[in-house]
């Protein structure tokens, strides 16, 4: 980056702060709220799941996916599979951590869901699911949210199931969210969402498929939760444009000129998302290359504990930052650094840590089954062959 003097930096940063809709300082009451354990309170317990196709560059990730405790000390890990030449897909593994796990990769079809241990139907040909969120609804039905990738398509879909095995996509042409590169996002809609550099986009979509709405454009990395009153909240990533002379512009990022921030959506039914608010963005206490890649939430009696994707764009590293909120809208970030430390160079989580859907409290401990990666976010450097594995860590308390 070119050198800029202090006055220019402060003026430009202030302008960026206003554009991002940044937060306020904590009140006295918020400042006295419970504080987290120190990062050293986490005990890493190693890799629990890796790809069976490592020779082909296969990778797995629990990013945004639930981790569910089962009977007899067993677990169910929802995860994604991907890699060079390996189609994206969602899967789940069950068993005792540290022992071989039984795996079921989704059988995907455009017709009715297959009769299989895990299947997804009504998903158009060549569309592939990734980053699944599974919810057991208050009604007893199972709901699956996931990002679908296909020719011209990047969108967040919903599927439902009565038996927890065979899921049917509700409507692939009317998703919850759209990525800016989805075919249903024409230039005028992108510009209305604040993405003015995409104003000339003219993608082709089927005649019977509606155009996206600006308020539903996201950058992926999405988590959904059903609340105690039956309503839903969703946290996803929004993009804010910055110019090349802005300190937040990092040329070697894979999305140079875009700053990632966290928005919260609310919905009565978890399908129609009408209430969208900016809840986390860089402020005057953060360095200029600070961005926020995800927010995963654990609901506790004391309030929401957030695992925030602390993305340092200059170094291309991803950390997990602790934050908290009483309402899901106002978030406090007392640490502003890694809650669990990344590994040393060469270890599986040396470059990045990505959170699952939530933490799990079991046997008087909190369990974190996170994704560890050994490569830079822009994929321009790695310690050895790039890998992505699921790792386990525990701590005694997430509040001090």
XYZ file of C-alpha atoms in Angstrom:
400
model
C 0.000 0.000 0.000
C 1.140 3.569 -0.684
C 2.198 5.670 2.310
C -0.369 8.178 3.599
C 0.097 10.767 6.293
C -1.738 10.572 9.614
C -4.248 13.340 8.876
C -5.233 11.796 5.540
C -5.543 8.377 7.178
C -7.809 9.660 9.961
C -9.995 11.623 7.562
C -10.378 8.698 5.181
C -10.959 6.205 7.978
C -13.660 8.415 9.449
C -15.417 8.479 6.086
C -15.243 4.725 5.843
C -16.588 4.405 9.391
C -19.614 6.501 8.495
C -20.251 4.408 5.386
C -20.022 1.164 7.340
C -22.533 2.279 9.973
C -20.152 1.516 12.807
C -20.999 0.904 16.428
C -20.975 3.064 19.534
C -18.949 2.848 22.717
C -20.197 0.529 25.444
C -22.312 1.943 28.241
C -21.273 1.537 31.892
C -23.733 -1.354 32.278
C -22.390 -3.079 29.185
C -18.811 -2.539 30.288
C -19.547 -4.391 33.526
C -21.178 -7.356 31.797
C -19.591 -10.825 32.159
C -16.253 -11.319 30.448
C -14.979 -14.445 28.673
C -12.363 -16.932 29.647
C -8.897 -16.067 28.429
C -7.946 -17.774 25.148
C -5.607 -20.102 27.031
C -8.670 -21.640 28.716
C -9.276 -23.597 25.507
C -7.685 -27.037 25.336
C -7.110 -28.289 21.815
C -7.788 -31.993 21.362
C -6.729 -32.494 17.766
C -8.291 -33.413 14.442
C -11.551 -35.378 14.577
C -12.509 -35.429 10.877
C -10.504 -35.161 7.654
C -11.324 -35.929 4.035
C -11.106 -39.511 2.808
C -9.898 -38.096 -0.507
C -6.776 -36.288 0.669
C -4.812 -37.629 -2.303
C -7.151 -35.620 -4.567
C -6.968 -32.519 -2.416
C -10.208 -33.331 -0.645
C -11.213 -31.097 2.258
C -13.917 -30.973 4.911
C -15.278 -28.079 6.952
C -17.761 -27.618 9.778
C -18.051 -23.910 8.932
C -21.596 -22.703 9.872
C -22.648 -26.339 10.430
C -24.276 -27.645 13.640
C -22.594 -30.079 16.011
C -25.234 -32.196 17.765
C -24.724 -34.367 20.875
C -26.271 -37.847 20.662
C -26.750 -40.656 23.176
C -23.901 -42.722 24.679
C -21.257 -40.052 24.211
C -21.767 -39.957 20.453
C -21.894 -36.848 18.249
C -23.359 -35.849 14.907
C -21.151 -33.473 12.917
C -22.735 -31.722 9.951
C -20.065 -30.709 7.462
C -19.213 -29.782 3.869
C -16.997 -31.668 1.431
C -15.112 -30.035 -1.427
C -11.737 -29.807 -3.150
C -10.087 -29.692 -6.575
C -12.223 -31.859 -8.843
C -14.490 -32.858 -5.942
C -18.075 -31.519 -6.199
C -19.271 -29.447 -3.280
C -21.690 -31.304 -1.034
C -23.011 -31.468 2.509
C -22.665 -34.486 4.777
C -22.903 -35.673 8.348
C -20.736 -37.962 10.461
C -21.734 -39.790 13.643
C -19.831 -41.541 16.392
C -17.396 -41.102 19.273
C -14.854 -38.347 18.811
C -11.395 -39.827 18.344
C -12.805 -42.999 16.786
C -13.768 -43.693 13.143
C -17.021 -41.879 12.360
C -19.852 -43.174 10.176
C -20.268 -40.735 7.274
C -23.227 -40.014 5.019
C -22.774 -37.630 2.104
C -26.017 -36.189 0.744
C -27.530 -37.894 -2.283
C -28.600 -34.897 -4.381
C -31.303 -35.062 -7.051
C -33.554 -32.763 -9.067
C -36.607 -34.956 -8.448
C -37.937 -36.457 -5.237
C -35.351 -37.073 -2.512
C -33.746 -40.491 -2.767
C -34.392 -43.224 -0.230
C -31.016 -42.851 1.471
C -29.646 -42.106 4.946
C -29.294 -38.465 3.847
C -30.797 -37.047 0.665
C -31.781 -33.666 -0.813
C -34.353 -33.471 -3.607
C -35.805 -30.760 -5.840
C -32.347 -29.266 -6.307
C -31.797 -28.425 -10.001
C -29.196 -30.380 -11.937
C -25.613 -29.142 -11.480
C -26.482 -27.184 -8.319
C -24.325 -28.194 -5.361
C -25.001 -27.558 -1.630
C -22.469 -26.325 0.931
C -22.410 -24.785 4.455
C -25.569 -26.443 5.773
C -27.469 -25.304 8.869
C -29.828 -27.918 10.335
C -32.650 -26.895 12.676
C -35.217 -29.055 14.465
C -38.215 -26.745 14.309
C -40.703 -26.265 17.131
C -43.201 -28.086 14.890
C -40.990 -31.183 14.963
C -40.034 -30.915 11.287
C -36.418 -30.722 10.168
C -35.205 -27.723 8.199
C -31.968 -27.416 6.266
C -30.508 -24.121 5.053
C -27.541 -24.150 2.682
C -25.747 -22.201 -0.024
C -26.310 -23.662 -3.491
C -23.647 -23.194 -6.180
C -24.420 -23.847 -9.825
C -24.022 -22.359 -13.303
C -24.770 -18.658 -12.714
C -26.214 -19.490 -9.290
C -25.021 -18.698 -5.746
C -28.022 -18.525 -3.393
C -29.211 -19.564 0.078
C -31.952 -22.200 -0.065
C -34.281 -23.958 2.362
C -35.212 -27.649 2.416
C -37.501 -29.468 4.855
C -38.002 -33.046 6.004
C -40.378 -35.016 8.198
C -37.938 -37.813 8.993
C -34.577 -35.988 9.133
C -33.286 -38.087 6.234
C -35.055 -37.054 3.046
C -35.116 -33.274 2.493
C -36.963 -31.435 -0.264
C -35.980 -27.912 -1.355
C -39.020 -25.646 -0.957
C -38.403 -23.373 -3.967
C -34.971 -23.140 -5.595
C -36.002 -19.991 -7.488
C -37.050 -18.008 -4.407
C -34.165 -18.255 -1.940
C -33.589 -16.553 1.389
C -30.450 -14.758 0.160
C -28.494 -14.117 -3.030
C -24.770 -13.683 -3.583
C -24.012 -10.596 -5.741
C -22.832 -12.915 -8.553
C -26.128 -14.828 -8.747
C -27.895 -14.633 -12.106
C -30.941 -13.068 -10.402
C -28.943 -9.956 -9.398
C -29.023 -7.450 -12.287
C -26.982 -4.279 -12.128
C -29.757 -2.030 -10.897
C -30.452 -4.344 -7.955
C -26.749 -4.584 -7.085
C -26.499 -0.772 -7.175
C -29.563 -0.480 -4.926
C -27.723 -2.735 -2.465
C -24.795 -0.296 -2.459
C -22.632 -2.332 -4.867
C -22.274 0.385 -7.476
C -19.322 -1.229 -9.237
C -21.711 -3.993 -10.300
C -24.269 -1.568 -11.743
C -23.621 -2.724 -15.323
C -24.249 -6.419 -14.642
C -26.705 -7.938 -17.100
C -26.945 -11.651 -16.254
C -29.451 -13.932 -17.952
C -31.987 -15.741 -15.797
C -35.021 -17.905 -16.645
C -38.114 -15.945 -17.607
C -40.116 -17.395 -14.717
C -37.459 -16.597 -12.087
C -37.918 -13.277 -10.246
C -35.095 -10.776 -9.856
C -33.444 -10.593 -6.442
C -34.391 -7.916 -3.950
C -31.596 -5.635 -2.806
C -32.177 -6.369 0.887
C -31.494 -10.075 0.270
C -28.010 -9.689 -1.230
C -25.291 -11.195 0.954
C -21.736 -12.468 0.596
C -22.437 -15.945 2.136
C -21.157 -17.261 5.543
C -24.658 -17.478 7.041
C -26.108 -18.818 10.315
C -29.810 -19.215 11.183
C -31.424 -19.811 14.602
C -34.976 -20.358 15.834
C -35.668 -18.322 18.961
C -37.694 -19.170 22.058
C -40.759 -17.304 20.745
C -40.728 -19.329 17.523
C -39.337 -16.573 15.327
C -35.957 -16.695 13.573
C -32.748 -14.693 13.379
C -30.084 -14.936 10.704
C -26.568 -13.511 10.635
C -24.878 -13.053 7.286
C -22.140 -11.015 5.643
C -22.732 -7.785 3.755
C -20.292 -6.014 1.450
C -19.397 -2.339 1.591
C -17.492 -0.720 -1.282
C -14.272 1.209 -0.642
C -12.102 3.108 -3.126
C -8.465 2.360 -3.873
C -7.296 5.346 -1.800
C -9.106 4.047 1.301
C -6.880 2.379 3.966
C -9.354 -0.526 3.968
C -8.565 -1.332 0.338
C -6.206 -4.344 0.337
C -5.171 -5.189 -3.205
C -4.163 -8.812 -2.543
C -7.516 -9.782 -0.999
C -9.698 -12.050 -3.114
C -12.417 -9.365 -2.887
C -10.318 -6.208 -3.102
C -12.421 -3.089 -2.716
C -15.081 -4.777 -0.612
C -15.246 -4.655 3.190
C -17.108 -7.476 4.946
C -19.484 -6.596 7.806
C -22.185 -8.509 9.705
C -25.918 -7.966 9.259
C -28.728 -9.520 11.284
C -32.048 -10.485 9.704
C -35.279 -11.320 11.531
C -38.249 -13.376 10.323
C -41.454 -14.814 11.709
C -41.263 -18.015 9.668
C -37.579 -18.287 8.724
C -38.463 -17.981 5.039
C -39.353 -14.336 4.436
C -36.626 -12.102 5.878
C -37.937 -8.544 6.151
C -35.923 -6.975 8.998
C -32.232 -6.381 8.203
C -29.826 -4.407 10.409
C -26.080 -3.759 10.447
C -24.795 -5.153 13.771
C -20.977 -5.493 13.548
C -18.490 -3.463 11.515
C -15.046 -1.997 11.970
C -14.791 1.004 14.299
C -12.129 3.452 15.455
C -10.524 0.825 17.717
C -9.874 -1.581 14.828
C -6.981 -1.523 12.346
C -7.832 -0.502 8.762
C -7.533 -4.045 7.386
C -9.998 -5.499 9.927
C -13.009 -7.255 8.416
C -15.633 -9.647 9.805
C -16.187 -12.872 7.922
C -18.882 -14.657 9.942
C -20.882 -14.554 13.170
C -21.931 -17.813 14.857
C -24.105 -17.498 17.966
C -24.578 -19.605 21.096
C -27.696 -18.718 23.099
C -27.170 -18.920 26.885
C -29.212 -17.787 29.917
C -26.804 -14.840 30.315
C -27.197 -13.761 26.693
C -25.792 -14.530 23.262
C -22.131 -15.462 22.954
C -20.793 -14.763 19.487
C -17.929 -16.399 17.609
C -16.911 -13.634 15.235
C -14.798 -14.217 12.142
C -11.880 -11.868 12.853
C -10.347 -11.506 9.380
C -7.042 -9.610 9.095
C -6.914 -8.970 5.398
C -3.289 -7.825 5.190
C -2.033 -11.125 6.658
C -4.897 -13.202 5.173
C -5.522 -14.889 8.542
C -8.833 -15.856 10.135
C -9.313 -15.893 13.901
C -12.284 -16.562 16.141
C -13.093 -13.503 18.286
C -15.365 -13.575 21.369
C -18.257 -11.112 21.549
C -21.592 -10.933 23.357
C -25.081 -9.437 23.099
C -28.291 -9.365 25.097
C -30.564 -8.919 22.068
C -28.661 -9.975 18.950
C -28.546 -6.389 17.707
C -26.047 -4.585 19.954
C -22.790 -6.532 20.204
C -19.822 -5.870 22.497
C -16.270 -6.889 21.546
C -14.043 -6.625 24.631
C -11.240 -8.891 23.348
C -10.699 -7.702 19.758
C -8.283 -10.563 19.202
C -8.273 -14.346 18.948
C -10.275 -16.219 21.591
C -8.587 -19.500 20.649
C -5.102 -19.265 19.232
C -4.249 -20.533 15.780
C -1.646 -23.282 15.495
C 2.030 -22.861 14.782
C 3.184 -22.780 11.127
C 2.629 -26.222 9.650
C -0.164 -27.215 12.041
C -3.630 -27.801 10.520
C -5.114 -24.555 11.915
C -2.096 -22.287 11.457
C -3.695 -19.896 8.960
C -7.358 -19.865 9.916
C -10.086 -20.956 12.317
C -13.704 -21.016 11.155
C -16.550 -21.535 13.631
C -19.367 -24.068 13.432
C -23.005 -23.062 13.959
C -22.698 -22.888 17.766
C -20.831 -24.147 20.814
C -22.140 -27.233 22.632
C -22.300 -27.658 26.410
C -21.846 -31.299 27.407
C -20.482 -33.062 30.502
C -19.672 -29.769 32.244
C -17.564 -28.526 29.347
C -18.041 -26.342 26.306
C -17.115 -28.041 23.046
C -15.933 -26.324 19.882
C -15.602 -28.368 16.702
C -14.078 -25.875 14.339
C -12.558 -25.864 10.877
C -8.793 -25.410 10.746
C -6.950 -24.428 7.567
C -3.247 -24.172 6.760
C -3.559 -21.787 3.793
C -4.087 -18.054 3.312
C -7.617 -16.884 2.588
C -6.627 -15.743 -0.903
C -5.020 -19.204 -1.449
C -1.688 -17.677 -2.464
C 0.295 -19.360 0.296
C 0.042 -22.476 2.435
C 2.214 -24.509 4.770
C 2.441 -27.666 2.713
C -0.453 -28.875 0.581
C -3.625 -26.874 1.393
C -5.844 -28.714 3.859
C -9.094 -28.112 5.718
C -10.002 -30.363 8.642
C -12.387 -30.396 11.607
C -10.724 -30.011 15.007
C -11.935 -30.269 18.607
C -11.315 -27.954 21.575
C -12.911 -27.635 25.008
C -13.101 -25.076 27.809
C -14.796 -24.951 31.191
C -16.702 -21.697 30.774
C -17.492 -19.153 28.069
C -18.276 -16.495 30.713
C -15.883 -15.459 33.465
